[in-house]
Coordinates of C-alpha atoms in Angstrom, one line a residue:
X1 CA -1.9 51.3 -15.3
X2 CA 0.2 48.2 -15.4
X3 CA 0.2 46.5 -12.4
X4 CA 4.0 45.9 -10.6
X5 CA 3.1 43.3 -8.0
X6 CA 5.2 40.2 -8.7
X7 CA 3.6 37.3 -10.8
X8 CA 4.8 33.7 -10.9
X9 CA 5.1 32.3 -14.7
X10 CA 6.6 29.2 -14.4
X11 CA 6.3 26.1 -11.1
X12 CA 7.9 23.1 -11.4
X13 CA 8.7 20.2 -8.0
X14 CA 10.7 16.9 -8.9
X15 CA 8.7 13.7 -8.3
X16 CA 8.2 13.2 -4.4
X17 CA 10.3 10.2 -3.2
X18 CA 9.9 8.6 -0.3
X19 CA 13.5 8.7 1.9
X20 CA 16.0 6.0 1.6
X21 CA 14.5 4.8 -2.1
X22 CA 14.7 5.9 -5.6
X23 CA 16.0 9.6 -4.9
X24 CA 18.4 8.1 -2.0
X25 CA 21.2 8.8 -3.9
X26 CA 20.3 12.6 -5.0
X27 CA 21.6 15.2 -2.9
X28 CA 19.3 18.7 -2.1
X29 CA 21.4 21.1 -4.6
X30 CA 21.0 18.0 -7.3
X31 CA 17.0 17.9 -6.7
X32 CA 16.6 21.6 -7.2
X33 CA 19.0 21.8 -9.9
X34 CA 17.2 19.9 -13.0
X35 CA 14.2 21.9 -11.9
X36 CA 15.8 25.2 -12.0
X37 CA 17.1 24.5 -15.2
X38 CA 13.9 23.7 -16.4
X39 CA 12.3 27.0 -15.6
X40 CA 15.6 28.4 -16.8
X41 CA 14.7 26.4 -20.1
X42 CA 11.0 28.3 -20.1
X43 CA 11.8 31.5 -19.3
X44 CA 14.4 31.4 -22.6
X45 CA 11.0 30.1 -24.8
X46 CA 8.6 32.5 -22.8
X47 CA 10.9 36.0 -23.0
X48 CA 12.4 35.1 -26.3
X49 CA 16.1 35.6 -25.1
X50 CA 17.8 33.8 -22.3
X51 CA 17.6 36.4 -19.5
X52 CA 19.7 35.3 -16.7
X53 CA 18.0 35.3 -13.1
X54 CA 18.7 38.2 -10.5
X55 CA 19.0 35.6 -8.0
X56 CA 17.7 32.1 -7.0
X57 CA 16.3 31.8 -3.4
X58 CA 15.5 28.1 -2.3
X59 CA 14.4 26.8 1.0
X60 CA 15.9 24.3 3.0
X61 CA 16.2 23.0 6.7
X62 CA 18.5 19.9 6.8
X63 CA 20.7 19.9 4.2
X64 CA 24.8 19.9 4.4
X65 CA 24.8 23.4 5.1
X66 CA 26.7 26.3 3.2
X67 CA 24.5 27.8 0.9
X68 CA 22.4 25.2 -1.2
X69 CA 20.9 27.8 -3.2
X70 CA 24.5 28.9 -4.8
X71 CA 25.4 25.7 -5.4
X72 CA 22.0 24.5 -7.1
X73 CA 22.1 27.1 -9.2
X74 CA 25.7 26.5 -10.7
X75 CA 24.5 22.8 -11.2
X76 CA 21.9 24.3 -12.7
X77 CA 24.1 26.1 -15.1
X78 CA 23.1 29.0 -14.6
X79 CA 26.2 31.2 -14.9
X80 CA 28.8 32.6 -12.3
X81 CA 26.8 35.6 -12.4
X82 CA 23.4 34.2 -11.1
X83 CA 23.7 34.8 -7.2
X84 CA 22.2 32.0 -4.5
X85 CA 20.6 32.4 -1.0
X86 CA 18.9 29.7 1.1
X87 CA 16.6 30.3 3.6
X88 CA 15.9 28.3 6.9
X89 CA 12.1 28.8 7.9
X90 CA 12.2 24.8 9.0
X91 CA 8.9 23.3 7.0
X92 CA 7.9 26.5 5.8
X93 CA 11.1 27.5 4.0
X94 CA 9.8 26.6 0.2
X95 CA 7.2 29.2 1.1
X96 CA 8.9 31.5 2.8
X97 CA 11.8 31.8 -0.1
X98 CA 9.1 32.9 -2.2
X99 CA 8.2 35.6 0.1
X100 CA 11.8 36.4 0.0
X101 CA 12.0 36.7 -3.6
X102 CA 8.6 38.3 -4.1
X103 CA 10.2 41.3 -2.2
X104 CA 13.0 41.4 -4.3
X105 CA 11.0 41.8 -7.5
X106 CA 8.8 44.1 -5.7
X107 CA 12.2 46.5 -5.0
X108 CA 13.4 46.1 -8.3
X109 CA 15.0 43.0 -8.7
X110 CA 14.2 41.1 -12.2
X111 CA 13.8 37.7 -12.6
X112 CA 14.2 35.5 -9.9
X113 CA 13.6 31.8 -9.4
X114 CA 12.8 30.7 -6.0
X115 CA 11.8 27.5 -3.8
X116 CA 13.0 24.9 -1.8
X117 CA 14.4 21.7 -1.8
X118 CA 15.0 18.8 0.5
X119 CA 17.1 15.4 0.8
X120 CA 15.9 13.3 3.8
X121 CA 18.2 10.8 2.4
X122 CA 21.4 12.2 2.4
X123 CA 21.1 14.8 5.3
X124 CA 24.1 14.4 7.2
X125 CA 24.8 13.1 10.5
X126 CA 24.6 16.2 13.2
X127 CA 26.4 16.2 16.9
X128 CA 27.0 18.2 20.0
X129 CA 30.9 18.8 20.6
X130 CA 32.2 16.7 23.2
X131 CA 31.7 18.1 26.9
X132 CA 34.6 17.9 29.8
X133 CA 36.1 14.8 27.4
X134 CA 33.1 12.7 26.6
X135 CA 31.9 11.6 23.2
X136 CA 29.6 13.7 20.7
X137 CA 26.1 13.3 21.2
X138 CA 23.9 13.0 17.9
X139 CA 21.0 14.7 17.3
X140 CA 18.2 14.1 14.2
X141 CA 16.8 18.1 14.5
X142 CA 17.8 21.3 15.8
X143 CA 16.1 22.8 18.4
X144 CA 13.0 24.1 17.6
X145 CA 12.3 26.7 20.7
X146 CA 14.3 26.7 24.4
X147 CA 14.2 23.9 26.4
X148 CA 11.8 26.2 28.8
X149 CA 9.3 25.7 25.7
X150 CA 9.1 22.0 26.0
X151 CA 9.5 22.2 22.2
X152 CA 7.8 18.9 21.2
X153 CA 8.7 16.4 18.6
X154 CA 6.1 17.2 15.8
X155 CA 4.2 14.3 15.6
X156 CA 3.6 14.5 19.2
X157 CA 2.4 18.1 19.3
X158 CA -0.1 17.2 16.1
X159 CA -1.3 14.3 18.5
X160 CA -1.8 16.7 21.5
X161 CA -3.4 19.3 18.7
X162 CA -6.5 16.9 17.2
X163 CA -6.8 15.9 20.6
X164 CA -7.3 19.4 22.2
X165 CA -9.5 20.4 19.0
X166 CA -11.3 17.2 19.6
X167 CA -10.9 16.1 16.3
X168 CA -11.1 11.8 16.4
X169 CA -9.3 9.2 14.9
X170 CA -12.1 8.4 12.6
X171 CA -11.8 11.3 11.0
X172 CA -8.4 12.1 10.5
X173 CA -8.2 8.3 9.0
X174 CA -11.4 9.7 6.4
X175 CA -9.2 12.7 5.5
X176 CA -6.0 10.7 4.6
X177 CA -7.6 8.4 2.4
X178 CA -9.8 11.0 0.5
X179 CA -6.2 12.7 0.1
X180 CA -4.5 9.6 -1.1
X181 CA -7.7 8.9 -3.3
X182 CA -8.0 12.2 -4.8
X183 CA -3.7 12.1 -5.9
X184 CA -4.4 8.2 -7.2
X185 CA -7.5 9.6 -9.3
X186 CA -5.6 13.1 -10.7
X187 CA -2.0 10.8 -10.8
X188 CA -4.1 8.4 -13.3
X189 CA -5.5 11.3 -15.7
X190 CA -1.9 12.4 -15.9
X191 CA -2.3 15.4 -14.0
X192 CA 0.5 15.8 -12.0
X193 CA 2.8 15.2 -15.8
X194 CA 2.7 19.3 -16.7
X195 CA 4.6 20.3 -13.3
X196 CA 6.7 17.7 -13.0
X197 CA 10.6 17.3 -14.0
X198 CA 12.0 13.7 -13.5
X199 CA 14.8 13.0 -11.8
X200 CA 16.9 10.4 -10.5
X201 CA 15.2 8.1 -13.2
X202 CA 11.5 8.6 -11.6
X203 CA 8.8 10.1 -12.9
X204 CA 6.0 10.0 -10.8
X205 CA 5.6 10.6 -6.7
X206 CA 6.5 7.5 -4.9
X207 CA 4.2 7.4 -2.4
X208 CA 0.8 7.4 -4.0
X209 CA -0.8 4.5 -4.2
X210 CA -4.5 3.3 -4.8
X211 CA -6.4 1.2 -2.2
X212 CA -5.7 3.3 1.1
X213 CA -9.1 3.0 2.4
X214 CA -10.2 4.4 5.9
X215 CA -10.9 0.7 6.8
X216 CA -7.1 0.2 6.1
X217 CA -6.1 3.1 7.8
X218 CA -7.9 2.5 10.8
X219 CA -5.8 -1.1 11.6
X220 CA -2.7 0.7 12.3
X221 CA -1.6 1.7 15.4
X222 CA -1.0 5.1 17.3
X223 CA 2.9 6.6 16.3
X224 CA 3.4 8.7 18.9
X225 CA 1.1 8.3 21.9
X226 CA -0.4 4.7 23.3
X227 CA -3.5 6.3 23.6
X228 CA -3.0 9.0 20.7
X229 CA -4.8 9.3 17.5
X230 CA -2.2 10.0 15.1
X231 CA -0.6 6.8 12.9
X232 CA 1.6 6.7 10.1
X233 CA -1.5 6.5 8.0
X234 CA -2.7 9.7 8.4
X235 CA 0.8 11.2 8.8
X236 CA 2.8 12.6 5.8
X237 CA 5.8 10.6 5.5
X238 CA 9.4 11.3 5.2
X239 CA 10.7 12.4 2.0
X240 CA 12.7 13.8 -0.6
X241 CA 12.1 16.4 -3.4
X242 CA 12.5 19.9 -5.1
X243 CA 9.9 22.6 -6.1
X244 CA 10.7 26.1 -7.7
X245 CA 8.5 29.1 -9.4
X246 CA 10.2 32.1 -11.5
X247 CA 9.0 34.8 -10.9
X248 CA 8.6 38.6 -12.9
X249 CA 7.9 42.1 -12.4
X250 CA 4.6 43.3 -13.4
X251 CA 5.8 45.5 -15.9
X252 CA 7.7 42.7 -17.7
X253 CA 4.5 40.2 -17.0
X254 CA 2.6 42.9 -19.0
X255 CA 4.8 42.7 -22.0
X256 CA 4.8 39.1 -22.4
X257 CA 1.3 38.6 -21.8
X258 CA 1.5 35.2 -20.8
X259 CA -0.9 33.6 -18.1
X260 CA 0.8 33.6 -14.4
X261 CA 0.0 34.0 -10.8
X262 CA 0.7 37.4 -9.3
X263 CA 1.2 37.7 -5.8
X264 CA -1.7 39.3 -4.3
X265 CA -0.5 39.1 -0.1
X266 CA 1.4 36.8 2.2
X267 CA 1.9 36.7 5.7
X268 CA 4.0 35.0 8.6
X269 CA 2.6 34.3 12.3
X270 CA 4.1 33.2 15.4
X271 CA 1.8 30.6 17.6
X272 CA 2.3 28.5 21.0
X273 CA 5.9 26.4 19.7
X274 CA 4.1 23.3 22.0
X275 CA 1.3 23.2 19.1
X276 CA 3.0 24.3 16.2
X277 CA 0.5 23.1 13.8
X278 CA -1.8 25.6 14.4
X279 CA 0.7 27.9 12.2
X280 CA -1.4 28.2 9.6
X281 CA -4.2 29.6 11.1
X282 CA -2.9 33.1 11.9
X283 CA -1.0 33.0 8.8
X284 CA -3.7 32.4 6.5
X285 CA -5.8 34.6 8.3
X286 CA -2.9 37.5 7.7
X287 CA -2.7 37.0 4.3
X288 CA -6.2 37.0 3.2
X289 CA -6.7 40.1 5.2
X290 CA -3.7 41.8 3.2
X291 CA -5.1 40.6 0.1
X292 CA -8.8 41.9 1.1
X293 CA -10.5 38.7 0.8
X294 CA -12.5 35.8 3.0
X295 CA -11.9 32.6 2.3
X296 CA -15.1 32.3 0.6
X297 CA -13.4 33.9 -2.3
X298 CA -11.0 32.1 -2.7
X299 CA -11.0 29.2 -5.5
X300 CA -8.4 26.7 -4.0
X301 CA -6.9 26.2 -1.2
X302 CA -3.7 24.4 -0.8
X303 CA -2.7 23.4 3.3
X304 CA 0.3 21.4 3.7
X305 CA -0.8 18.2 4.9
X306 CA 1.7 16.9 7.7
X307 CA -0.9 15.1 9.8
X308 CA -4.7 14.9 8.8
X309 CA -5.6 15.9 12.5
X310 CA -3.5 19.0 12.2
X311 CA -4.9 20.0 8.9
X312 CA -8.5 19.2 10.6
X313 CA -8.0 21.2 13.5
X314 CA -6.6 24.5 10.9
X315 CA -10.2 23.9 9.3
X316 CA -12.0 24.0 11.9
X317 CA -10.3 27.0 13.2
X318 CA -10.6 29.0 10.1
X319 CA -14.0 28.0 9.8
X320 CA -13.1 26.2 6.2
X321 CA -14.7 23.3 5.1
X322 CA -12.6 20.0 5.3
X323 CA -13.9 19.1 1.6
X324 CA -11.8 22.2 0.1
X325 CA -8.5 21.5 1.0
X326 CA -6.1 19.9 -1.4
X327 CA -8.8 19.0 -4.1
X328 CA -6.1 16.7 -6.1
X329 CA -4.5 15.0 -2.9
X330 CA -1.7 16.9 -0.4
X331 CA 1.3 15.7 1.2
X332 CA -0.4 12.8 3.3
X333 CA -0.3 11.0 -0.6
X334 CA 2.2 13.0 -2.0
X335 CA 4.5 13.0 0.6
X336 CA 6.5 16.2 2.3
X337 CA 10.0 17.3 1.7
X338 CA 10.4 19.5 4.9
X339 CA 12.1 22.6 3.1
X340 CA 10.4 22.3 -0.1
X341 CA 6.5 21.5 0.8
X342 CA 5.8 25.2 1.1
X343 CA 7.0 25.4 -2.7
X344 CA 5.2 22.6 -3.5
X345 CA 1.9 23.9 -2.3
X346 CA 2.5 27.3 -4.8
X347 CA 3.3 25.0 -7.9
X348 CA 0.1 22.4 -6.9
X349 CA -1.7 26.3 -7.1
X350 CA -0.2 26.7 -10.9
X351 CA -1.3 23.5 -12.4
X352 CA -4.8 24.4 -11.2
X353 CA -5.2 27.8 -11.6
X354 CA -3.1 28.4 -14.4
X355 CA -2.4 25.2 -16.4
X356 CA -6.4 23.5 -15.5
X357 CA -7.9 27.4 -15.3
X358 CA -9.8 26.1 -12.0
X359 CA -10.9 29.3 -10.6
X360 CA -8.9 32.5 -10.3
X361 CA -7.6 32.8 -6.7
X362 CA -5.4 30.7 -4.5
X363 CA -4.3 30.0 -0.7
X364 CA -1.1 28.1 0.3
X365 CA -0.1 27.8 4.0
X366 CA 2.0 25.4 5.8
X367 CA 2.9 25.4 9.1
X368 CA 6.5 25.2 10.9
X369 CA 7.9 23.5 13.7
X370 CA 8.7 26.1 16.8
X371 CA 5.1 27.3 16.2
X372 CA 5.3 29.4 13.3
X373 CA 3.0 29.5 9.8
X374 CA 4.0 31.2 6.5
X375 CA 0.8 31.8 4.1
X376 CA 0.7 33.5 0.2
X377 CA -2.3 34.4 -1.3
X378 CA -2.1 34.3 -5.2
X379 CA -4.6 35.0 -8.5
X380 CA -4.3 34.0 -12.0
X381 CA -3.9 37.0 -14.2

């Protein structure tokens, strides 16, 4: 009996830039489109005939506006035909248009190419209308939960979170530079070229770099709080980039017969929105549950890494050894493009699974600002 759950073939991402450098220039819809033409381009070698998509489904949380998906997708050349929605889950909306377009296929849809995509560089200038004739106020984010929430600035909250979870500064500083050694180490074996479609003349994430030591780490100085833990060390930084995955029904999956990731669960939780980045906890935790595992079954786990302190206290709350996460390096090296980081994670999940055959099952989790986590759990089949 064929199986009809929905399984990825294809992940891609655009080199990670760091904002205001060598992807300044490249809008969100101009990220996402090289790399949806790309899977485009595999589907047409994989299928044998250019199929077009049902639909393309990208994340994205502070781009111009309008509907980035539809216009990706026509930069893509994709055809007038090919439909476009983008979805707004803040930093989990990579992840969460893969949810999206999972349910499609699983209700009939047939191919569909999902992800997210994200310009810090470009995002445009937002305001408050004038009030009783005074002048427009700018503001860098939306509001993340009612003022009656307190709704934290991010790194903030993270500090308040290692510090509640009593996770120290010494060891967040540890887990950013294993991170940035592990992406040097795999970045030098070529092992981020398979998934990767240049853009913007780059080739390679921006941000890794050899030499980020936890001696080094440990000289800068706390970002958010005088007396907090969290630096720009063992922060992710600020950054620009694409990430997609095509995804097929079972049925046709069967009759290619070509290796993929189906989509065994996911799950989305709600959380205190003054410590958001406890997310992924309940998320995770929903997902493996749907899929009927522990996460001692499962092969790799991919966390998105916004602050190490964050990611630690997740760990310790899930009861899941520090070591496991992000076994090539996660956004604190790679960096993290807000809307497309949950995508990221899924194609990270392909090149090991699939591409590197490093086990069989996957987790990817993020978590979102105004306390929310999205989680999928995947297997290679």
């Amino acid at each position: 009996m064929t199986d009809d759950r929905p399984v990825i073939v294809g992940a891609l991402r655009t080199p990670i830039g760091t904002a205001g450098r060598a992807l300044a220039s490249v809008d969100a819809a101009s990220l996402a489109a090289p790399v949806l033409r790309a899977l485009a381009d595999e589907l047409t070698t994989t299928l044998g005939d250019p199929m077009p998509a049902d639909d393309v489904v990208l994340g994205n949380c502070m781009g111009p506006g309008g509907d980035v998906a539809r216009v990706a997708a026509l930069a893509a050349g994709l055809g007038h035909a090919v439909p476009g929605l983008t979805v707004d889950r803040q930093c989990g909306s990579g992840l969460a248009a893969v949810t999206v377009a999972a349910a499609q296929v699983q209700a009939g849809a047939g191919i569909v190419l999902a992800g997210g995509t994200e310009s810090a560089s470009t995002a445009p200038w937002r305001s408050w209308p004038p009030v009783d004739g005074g002048e427009p106020r700018r503001y860098e984010r939306a509001p993340f939960a009612p003022a009656a929430e307190d709704d934290p600035d991010m790194g903030v909250a993270a500090d308040l979170l290692a510090e509640e979870a009593g996770i120290d500064r010494a060891r967040q500083d540890a887990y950013a530079a294993r991170s940035h050694e592990r992406a040097w180490q795999h970045r030098q074996t070529g092992g981020f070229a398979a998934e990767v479609v240049p853009v913007g003349g780059i080739e390679h994430d921006e941000r890794v770099r050899a030499g980020m030591s936890a001696e080094r780490l440990g000289r800068l100085r706390p970002a958010f709080r005088p007396e907090g833990t969290v630096t720009a060390g063992n922060s992710c930084g600020v950054n620009d980039g694409a990430a997609a995955v095509a995804l097929l029904p079972g049925a046709l999956h069967a009759q290619v017969g070509v290796p993929g990731l189906r989509v065994v669960a996911h799950a989305s939780a709600g959380v205190d929105p003054r410590r958001p980045g406890i997310g992924i906890v309940p998320a995770a935790d929903a997902a493996l549950r749907r899929a009927g595992l522990t996460l001692d079954q499962v092969d790799v786990v991919e966390l998105n890494e916004a602050f190490a302190g964050q990611v630690l206290a997740c760990c310790d709350a899930l009861g899941l050894g520090e070591e496991r996460v992000c076994p090539q390096g996660g956004a604190l090296a790679l960096g993290h493009p807000w809307g497309a980081s949950g995508a990221v994670l899924l194609v990270r999940l392909f090149s090991q699974l699939v591409r590197e055959e490093r086990g069989r099952t996957g987790l990817a989790a993020i978590a979102v600002g105004g306390g929310q986590g999205v989680a999928m759990v995947v297997e290679r089949c």
